[in-house]
Amino acid sequence: MEPQNLTRVSEFLLLGLSDHPKMQTLLFWLFLSMYLATVLGNLLIILTVSSDSHLHTPMYFFLSNLSLADISFSTTTVPKMLANLQTHSKSISYVGCLTQVSFFFLFGCLDDLLLAVMAYDRLVAICHPLHYPVIMNLHLCGLLVLVSFLISLLDSQLHYLMMSQLTFCTNVEIPHFFCNVPQLLKLACSDTSSNNTLIYFIDAIFGGVPLTGILYSYIRIISSILSISSSGGKYKAFSTCGSHLSVVCLFYGTGLGVHLSSTVSSSLRKEAVASVMYTVVTPMLNPFIYSLRNTDIKNSLWRIVSRIA
């Protein structure tokens, strides 16, 4: 087939999760409800933190930014999938596809970095409690979020530039519900060996470094908790990072699961189904994890409900 430059490709076709009309209707209502739960749950976290002065602390400041990143991350892929399911269309424009790639890595990387920042916050709170107010001051908290955003922006632009340089054949069918970079690379007619190497390197840096920071933080945290003599003190110290640890396990667990499923299974549709876990399910569950496991959040939510009632 004769290759054509990406700028001449007017649209790609997202094959989605199913071709059956009845299944598409079911998927539409399922993902619509999950997306609404994601948006409403994370907005509720943001509203609770912003309206309660007791929650104006670094930990909840980072949690608000994480909730905003989760909303944005889901919005990058889910609304387009819902629109295609509702209209029984599979198309996404060239500009829309590259824009989706850019925002996907922007907010995905931001999620990753914010989790690392929150791990550092818990490290300081547990290992250096007397110096916590001085170290985690407002200036540093704002700077950490800003740097996380700028690094995420760099990651997204690197992926965008690599995708924009690819040459594609006439086959532009993507067996996924969003513009997945590995699938785009498989559709390219030009040699993508250097692109694959560069993407693995970028992902190792932007994904591996934050994960290393999280693991280091929790090694220090666990070591500090074990040195506490009383069992009550140990429980109190660990409970302050229980919600964050649950979210970290969910985030990296689903990502690892998708990677393993793509390695073991040759079915591209199964890989797309597995991707639902980290693109839709994880952002939806995060606010529930924090609201159910965190006493401060639950108390603030009850105060808001009481005022409304």
mmCIF file of C-alpha atoms in Angstrom, residues 23-296:
data_model
loop_
_atom_site.group_PDB
_atom_site.id
_atom_site.type_symbol
_atom_site.label_atom_id
_atom_site.label_comp_id
_atom_site.label_asym_id
_atom_site.label_seq_id
_atom_site.Cartn_x
_atom_site.Cartn_y
_atom_site.Cartn_z
ATOM 1 C CA MET A 23 -23.517 -4.254 23.335
ATOM 2 C CA GLN A 24 -22.653 -0.716 22.246
ATOM 3 C CA THR A 25 -25.849 0.583 23.885
ATOM 4 C CA LEU A 26 -24.978 -1.244 27.097
ATOM 5 C CA LEU A 27 -21.416 0.064 26.998
ATOM 6 C CA PHE A 28 -22.678 3.618 26.445
ATOM 7 C CA TRP A 29 -24.805 3.634 29.610
ATOM 8 C CA LEU A 30 -22.143 1.794 31.596
ATOM 9 C CA PHE A 31 -19.342 4.197 30.712
ATOM 10 C CA LEU A 32 -21.608 7.229 31.008
ATOM 11 C CA SER A 33 -22.480 6.263 34.587
ATOM 12 C CA MET A 34 -18.830 5.579 35.391
ATOM 13 C CA TYR A 35 -17.722 8.891 33.885
ATOM 14 C CA LEU A 36 -20.384 10.819 35.813
ATOM 15 C CA ALA A 37 -19.323 9.037 39.012
ATOM 16 C CA THR A 38 -15.706 10.002 38.270
ATOM 17 C CA VAL A 39 -16.504 13.670 37.678
ATOM 18 C CA LEU A 40 -18.953 14.043 40.559
ATOM 19 C CA GLY A 41 -16.801 12.088 43.029
ATOM 20 C CA ASN A 42 -13.638 14.047 42.289
ATOM 21 C CA LEU A 43 -15.490 17.369 42.205
ATOM 22 C CA LEU A 44 -16.920 16.520 45.615
ATOM 23 C CA ILE A 45 -13.399 15.947 46.935
ATOM 24 C CA ILE A 46 -12.277 19.328 45.526
ATOM 25 C CA LEU A 47 -15.357 21.088 46.958
ATOM 26 C CA THR A 48 -14.900 19.464 50.363
ATOM 27 C CA VAL A 49 -11.234 20.404 50.622
ATOM 28 C CA SER A 50 -11.743 23.974 49.405
ATOM 29 C CA SER A 51 -14.744 24.674 51.675
ATOM 30 C CA ASP A 52 -13.341 23.275 54.942
ATOM 31 C CA SER A 53 -10.509 25.236 56.564
ATOM 32 C CA HIS A 54 -9.495 22.128 58.556
ATOM 33 C CA LEU A 55 -8.456 20.539 55.274
ATOM 34 C CA HIS A 56 -6.256 23.411 54.095
ATOM 35 C CA THR A 57 -3.107 21.337 54.555
ATOM 36 C CA PRO A 58 -0.465 20.136 52.065
ATOM 37 C CA MET A 59 -1.864 16.589 51.951
ATOM 38 C CA TYR A 60 -5.341 17.737 50.926
ATOM 39 C CA PHE A 61 -3.951 20.399 48.610
ATOM 40 C CA PHE A 62 -2.190 17.641 46.673
ATOM 41 C CA LEU A 63 -5.340 15.485 46.848
ATOM 42 C CA SER A 64 -7.382 18.276 45.224
ATOM 43 C CA ASN A 65 -4.884 18.516 42.394
ATOM 44 C CA LEU A 66 -4.930 14.725 42.008
ATOM 45 C CA SER A 67 -8.741 14.801 41.753
ATOM 46 C CA LEU A 68 -8.542 17.520 39.094
ATOM 47 C CA ALA A 69 -5.969 15.460 37.170
ATOM 48 C CA ASP A 70 -8.225 12.380 37.398
ATOM 49 C CA ILE A 71 -11.193 14.303 35.954
ATOM 50 C CA SER A 72 -9.030 15.604 33.117
ATOM 51 C CA PHE A 73 -7.505 12.171 32.459
ATOM 52 C CA SER A 74 -10.932 10.531 32.060
ATOM 53 C CA THR A 75 -12.225 13.452 29.996
ATOM 54 C CA THR A 76 -9.393 12.897 27.519
ATOM 55 C CA THR A 77 -10.770 9.533 26.369
ATOM 56 C CA VAL A 78 -14.263 8.768 27.703
ATOM 57 C CA PRO A 79 -16.410 11.551 26.120
ATOM 58 C CA LYS A 80 -15.121 10.716 22.625
ATOM 59 C CA MET A 81 -15.821 7.032 23.236
ATOM 60 C CA LEU A 82 -19.360 7.890 24.435
ATOM 61 C CA ALA A 83 -19.965 10.090 21.375
ATOM 62 C CA ASN A 84 -18.855 7.310 19.027
ATOM 63 C CA LEU A 85 -21.017 4.751 20.841
ATOM 64 C CA GLN A 86 -24.063 7.020 20.703
ATOM 65 C CA THR A 87 -23.689 7.924 17.028
ATOM 66 C CA HIS A 88 -22.401 4.442 16.023
ATOM 67 C CA SER A 89 -19.421 6.211 14.504
ATOM 68 C CA LYS A 90 -15.791 5.149 14.747
ATOM 69 C CA SER A 91 -14.026 8.205 13.407
ATOM 70 C CA ILE A 92 -11.688 10.603 15.140
ATOM 71 C CA SER A 93 -10.008 13.409 13.252
ATOM 72 C CA TYR A 94 -6.269 13.634 12.755
ATOM 73 C CA VAL A 95 -6.106 16.733 14.961
ATOM 74 C CA GLY A 96 -8.344 15.083 17.541
ATOM 75 C CA CYS A 97 -6.177 11.973 17.647
ATOM 76 C CA LEU A 98 -2.924 13.855 18.202
ATOM 77 C CA THR A 99 -4.618 16.143 20.729
ATOM 78 C CA GLN A 100 -5.876 13.084 22.597
ATOM 79 C CA VAL A 101 -2.364 11.599 22.646
ATOM 80 C CA SER A 102 -0.977 14.864 24.021
ATOM 81 C CA PHE A 103 -3.544 15.254 26.810
ATOM 82 C CA PHE A 104 -3.465 11.546 27.649
ATOM 83 C CA PHE A 105 0.230 11.705 28.523
ATOM 84 C CA LEU A 106 -0.103 15.140 30.121
ATOM 85 C CA PHE A 107 -2.662 14.068 32.724
ATOM 86 C CA GLY A 108 -1.428 10.472 33.014
ATOM 87 C CA CYS A 109 2.074 11.678 33.855
ATOM 88 C CA LEU A 110 0.632 14.352 36.170
ATOM 89 C CA ASP A 111 -1.229 11.623 38.079
ATOM 90 C CA ASP A 112 2.019 9.712 38.387
ATOM 91 C CA LEU A 113 4.032 12.698 39.627
ATOM 92 C CA LEU A 114 1.357 13.871 42.080
ATOM 93 C CA LEU A 115 1.315 10.426 43.668
ATOM 94 C CA ALA A 116 5.097 10.725 44.094
ATOM 95 C CA VAL A 117 4.717 14.203 45.603
ATOM 96 C CA MET A 118 2.063 12.899 48.012
ATOM 97 C CA ALA A 119 4.409 10.071 49.031
ATOM 98 C CA TYR A 120 7.096 12.660 49.818
ATOM 99 C CA ASP A 121 4.545 14.627 51.842
ATOM 100 C CA ARG A 122 3.753 11.508 53.922
ATOM 101 C CA LEU A 123 7.497 10.837 54.308
ATOM 102 C CA VAL A 124 8.071 14.269 55.830
ATOM 103 C CA ALA A 125 4.939 14.037 58.010
ATOM 104 C CA ILE A 126 5.898 10.670 59.530
ATOM 105 C CA CYS A 127 9.698 10.799 59.559
ATOM 106 C CA HIS A 128 10.106 14.511 60.379
ATOM 107 C CA PRO A 129 6.859 15.532 62.150
ATOM 108 C CA LEU A 130 8.377 18.453 64.101
ATOM 109 C CA HIS A 131 9.778 20.044 60.939
ATOM 110 C CA TYR A 132 6.732 19.266 58.767
ATOM 111 C CA PRO A 133 5.120 22.767 58.875
ATOM 112 C CA VAL A 134 8.445 24.386 57.983
ATOM 113 C CA ILE A 135 9.410 21.963 55.202
ATOM 114 C CA MET A 136 5.989 21.574 53.569
ATOM 115 C CA ASN A 137 5.219 25.278 53.386
ATOM 116 C CA LEU A 138 2.785 26.852 50.933
ATOM 117 C CA HIS A 139 5.559 27.968 48.590
ATOM 118 C CA LEU A 140 7.062 24.475 48.300
ATOM 119 C CA CYS A 141 3.645 22.837 47.806
ATOM 120 C CA GLY A 142 2.775 25.199 44.959
ATOM 121 C CA LEU A 143 6.225 24.734 43.429
ATOM 122 C CA LEU A 144 5.915 20.913 43.538
ATOM 123 C CA VAL A 145 2.574 21.008 41.723
ATOM 124 C CA LEU A 146 3.878 23.502 39.154
ATOM 125 C CA VAL A 147 7.028 21.450 38.466
ATOM 126 C CA SER A 148 4.903 18.291 38.172
ATOM 127 C CA PHE A 149 2.706 20.002 35.593
ATOM 128 C CA LEU A 150 5.670 21.316 33.587
ATOM 129 C CA ILE A 151 7.347 17.885 33.537
ATOM 130 C CA SER A 152 4.059 16.313 32.436
ATOM 131 C CA LEU A 153 3.731 18.927 29.710
ATOM 132 C CA LEU A 154 7.236 18.057 28.475
ATOM 133 C CA ASP A 155 6.304 14.352 28.428
ATOM 134 C CA SER A 156 3.121 15.011 26.444
ATOM 135 C CA GLN A 157 4.881 17.226 23.908
ATOM 136 C CA LEU A 158 7.607 14.650 23.321
ATOM 137 C CA HIS A 159 4.983 12.019 22.517
ATOM 138 C CA TYR A 160 3.072 14.502 20.356
ATOM 139 C CA LEU A 161 6.174 15.384 18.322
ATOM 140 C CA MET A 162 7.046 11.728 17.759
ATOM 141 C CA MET A 163 3.530 10.879 16.592
ATOM 142 C CA SER A 164 3.356 13.903 14.305
ATOM 143 C CA GLN A 165 6.450 12.726 12.422
ATOM 144 C CA LEU A 166 5.087 9.270 11.569
ATOM 145 C CA THR A 167 4.033 8.177 8.089
ATOM 146 C CA PHE A 168 0.905 6.015 7.771
ATOM 147 C CA CYS A 169 -0.512 3.672 5.166
ATOM 148 C CA THR A 170 -4.121 3.760 4.031
ATOM 149 C CA ASN A 171 -5.116 1.448 6.901
ATOM 150 C CA VAL A 172 -5.957 3.796 9.777
ATOM 151 C CA GLU A 173 -8.044 1.437 11.936
ATOM 152 C CA ILE A 174 -7.060 1.539 15.616
ATOM 153 C CA PRO A 175 -8.290 -1.516 17.579
ATOM 154 C CA HIS A 176 -8.876 0.594 20.674
ATOM 155 C CA PHE A 177 -11.332 3.132 22.104
ATOM 156 C CA PHE A 178 -8.762 5.948 22.089
ATOM 157 C CA CYS A 179 -5.632 6.850 20.149
ATOM 158 C CA ASN A 180 -3.260 4.432 21.811
ATOM 159 C CA VAL A 181 0.381 5.167 20.966
ATOM 160 C CA PRO A 182 1.541 1.512 20.628
ATOM 161 C CA GLN A 183 -1.302 0.885 18.166
ATOM 162 C CA LEU A 184 -0.437 4.020 16.194
ATOM 163 C CA LEU A 185 3.153 2.825 15.935
ATOM 164 C CA LYS A 186 1.950 -0.521 14.552
ATOM 165 C CA LEU A 187 -0.050 1.289 11.851
ATOM 166 C CA ALA A 188 2.918 3.339 10.695
ATOM 167 C CA CYS A 189 4.530 2.445 7.370
ATOM 168 C CA SER A 190 7.831 4.095 8.166
ATOM 169 C CA ASP A 191 10.521 2.540 10.352
ATOM 170 C CA THR A 192 9.483 2.967 13.998
ATOM 171 C CA SER A 193 12.403 1.199 15.711
ATOM 172 C CA SER A 194 13.897 4.498 16.859
ATOM 173 C CA ASN A 195 10.451 5.723 17.960
ATOM 174 C CA ASN A 196 9.888 2.566 20.017
ATOM 175 C CA THR A 197 13.278 2.888 21.662
ATOM 176 C CA LEU A 198 12.712 6.553 22.447
ATOM 177 C CA ILE A 199 9.217 5.927 23.838
ATOM 178 C CA TYR A 200 10.488 3.141 26.118
ATOM 179 C CA PHE A 201 13.241 5.474 27.305
ATOM 180 C CA ILE A 202 10.808 8.348 27.950
ATOM 181 C CA ASP A 203 8.330 6.088 29.738
ATOM 182 C CA ALA A 204 11.138 4.641 31.861
ATOM 183 C CA ILE A 205 12.206 8.144 32.906
ATOM 184 C CA PHE A 206 8.792 9.754 33.431
ATOM 185 C CA GLY A 207 7.249 6.610 34.929
ATOM 186 C CA GLY A 208 10.181 4.912 36.615
ATOM 187 C CA VAL A 209 11.604 7.912 38.488
ATOM 188 C CA PRO A 210 8.309 8.770 40.281
ATOM 189 C CA LEU A 211 7.776 5.084 41.119
ATOM 190 C CA THR A 212 11.298 4.893 42.536
ATOM 191 C CA GLY A 213 10.552 7.962 44.639
ATOM 192 C CA ILE A 214 7.340 6.381 45.945
ATOM 193 C CA LEU A 215 9.101 3.111 46.824
ATOM 194 C CA TYR A 216 11.930 4.983 48.570
ATOM 195 C CA SER A 217 9.450 7.088 50.529
ATOM 196 C CA TYR A 218 7.511 4.060 51.741
ATOM 197 C CA ILE A 219 10.671 2.175 52.682
ATOM 198 C CA ARG A 220 11.585 5.144 54.898
ATOM 199 C CA ILE A 221 8.002 5.420 56.190
ATOM 200 C CA ILE A 222 7.721 1.718 57.067
ATOM 201 C CA SER A 223 11.136 1.804 58.745
ATOM 202 C CA SER A 224 10.062 4.798 60.814
ATOM 203 C CA ILE A 225 6.717 3.232 61.749
ATOM 204 C CA LEU A 226 8.384 -0.012 62.887
ATOM 205 C CA SER A 227 10.597 1.966 65.251
ATOM 206 C CA ILE A 228 7.514 3.260 67.115
ATOM 207 C CA SER A 229 7.099 1.297 70.345
ATOM 208 C CA SER A 230 3.319 1.495 70.874
ATOM 209 C CA SER A 231 0.905 -0.358 68.593
ATOM 210 C CA GLY A 232 -1.497 2.584 68.759
ATOM 211 C CA GLY A 233 1.209 4.907 67.509
ATOM 212 C CA LYS A 234 2.034 2.549 64.670
ATOM 213 C CA TYR A 235 -1.611 2.360 63.599
ATOM 214 C CA LYS A 236 -2.050 6.137 63.778
ATOM 215 C CA ALA A 237 1.088 6.733 61.716
ATOM 216 C CA PHE A 238 0.194 4.159 59.070
ATOM 217 C CA SER A 239 -3.442 5.329 58.835
ATOM 218 C CA THR A 240 -2.262 8.734 57.617
ATOM 219 C CA CYS A 241 -0.893 7.151 54.432
ATOM 220 C CA GLY A 242 -3.279 4.193 54.051
ATOM 221 C CA SER A 243 -5.499 5.907 51.468
ATOM 222 C CA HIS A 244 -2.535 7.089 49.418
ATOM 223 C CA LEU A 245 -0.959 3.643 49.471
ATOM 224 C CA SER A 246 -4.250 2.116 48.268
ATOM 225 C CA VAL A 247 -4.430 4.579 45.359
ATOM 226 C CA VAL A 248 -0.784 3.915 44.442
ATOM 227 C CA CYS A 249 -1.393 0.147 44.389
ATOM 228 C CA LEU A 250 -4.520 0.640 42.260
ATOM 229 C CA PHE A 251 -2.791 3.007 39.819
ATOM 230 C CA TYR A 252 0.331 0.937 39.264
ATOM 231 C CA GLY A 253 -1.472 -2.394 39.644
ATOM 232 C CA THR A 254 -3.893 -1.648 36.799
ATOM 233 C CA GLY A 255 -1.088 -0.233 34.641
ATOM 234 C CA LEU A 256 1.022 -3.335 35.204
ATOM 235 C CA GLY A 257 -2.005 -5.526 34.518
ATOM 236 C CA VAL A 258 -2.574 -3.837 31.155
ATOM 237 C CA HIS A 259 1.099 -4.247 30.254
ATOM 238 C CA LEU A 260 1.072 -7.945 31.162
ATOM 239 C CA SER A 261 -2.198 -8.565 29.313
ATOM 240 C CA SER A 262 -0.777 -6.992 26.155
ATOM 241 C CA THR A 263 2.332 -9.151 26.484
ATOM 242 C CA VAL A 264 0.540 -12.446 27.166
ATOM 243 C CA SER A 265 -2.548 -12.006 24.976
ATOM 244 C CA SER A 266 -2.379 -11.477 21.219
ATOM 245 C CA SER A 267 -5.931 -10.081 21.138
ATOM 246 C CA LEU A 268 -5.878 -6.331 20.625
ATOM 247 C CA ARG A 269 -9.511 -6.053 21.745
ATOM 248 C CA LYS A 270 -8.642 -7.718 25.065
ATOM 249 C CA GLU A 271 -5.868 -5.187 25.514
ATOM 250 C CA ALA A 272 -8.392 -2.399 24.947
ATOM 251 C CA VAL A 273 -10.730 -3.917 27.534
ATOM 252 C CA ALA A 274 -7.852 -4.124 30.026
ATOM 253 C CA SER A 275 -7.059 -0.446 29.378
ATOM 254 C CA VAL A 276 -10.485 0.457 30.767
ATOM 255 C CA MET A 277 -9.107 -0.291 34.233
ATOM 256 C CA TYR A 278 -6.603 2.552 34.368
ATOM 257 C CA THR A 279 -8.393 5.032 32.089
ATOM 258 C CA VAL A 280 -11.898 4.748 33.579
ATOM 259 C CA VAL A 281 -12.061 2.588 36.714
ATOM 260 C CA THR A 282 -9.052 3.954 38.634
ATOM 261 C CA PRO A 283 -10.025 7.670 38.378
ATOM 262 C CA MET A 284 -13.563 6.689 39.454
ATOM 263 C CA LEU A 285 -12.422 4.724 42.521
ATOM 264 C CA ASN A 286 -9.878 7.247 43.850
ATOM 265 C CA PRO A 287 -12.417 9.606 45.501
ATOM 266 C CA PHE A 288 -14.247 6.648 47.054
ATOM 267 C CA ILE A 289 -10.993 5.335 48.515
ATOM 268 C CA TYR A 290 -10.148 8.694 50.061
ATOM 269 C CA SER A 291 -13.675 9.405 51.314
ATOM 270 C CA LEU A 292 -14.225 5.937 52.826
ATOM 271 C CA ARG A 293 -10.786 5.514 54.433
ATOM 272 C CA ASN A 294 -10.198 9.104 55.544
ATOM 273 C CA THR A 295 -11.922 10.326 58.706
ATOM 274 C CA ASP A 296 -11.255 14.021 57.975
#
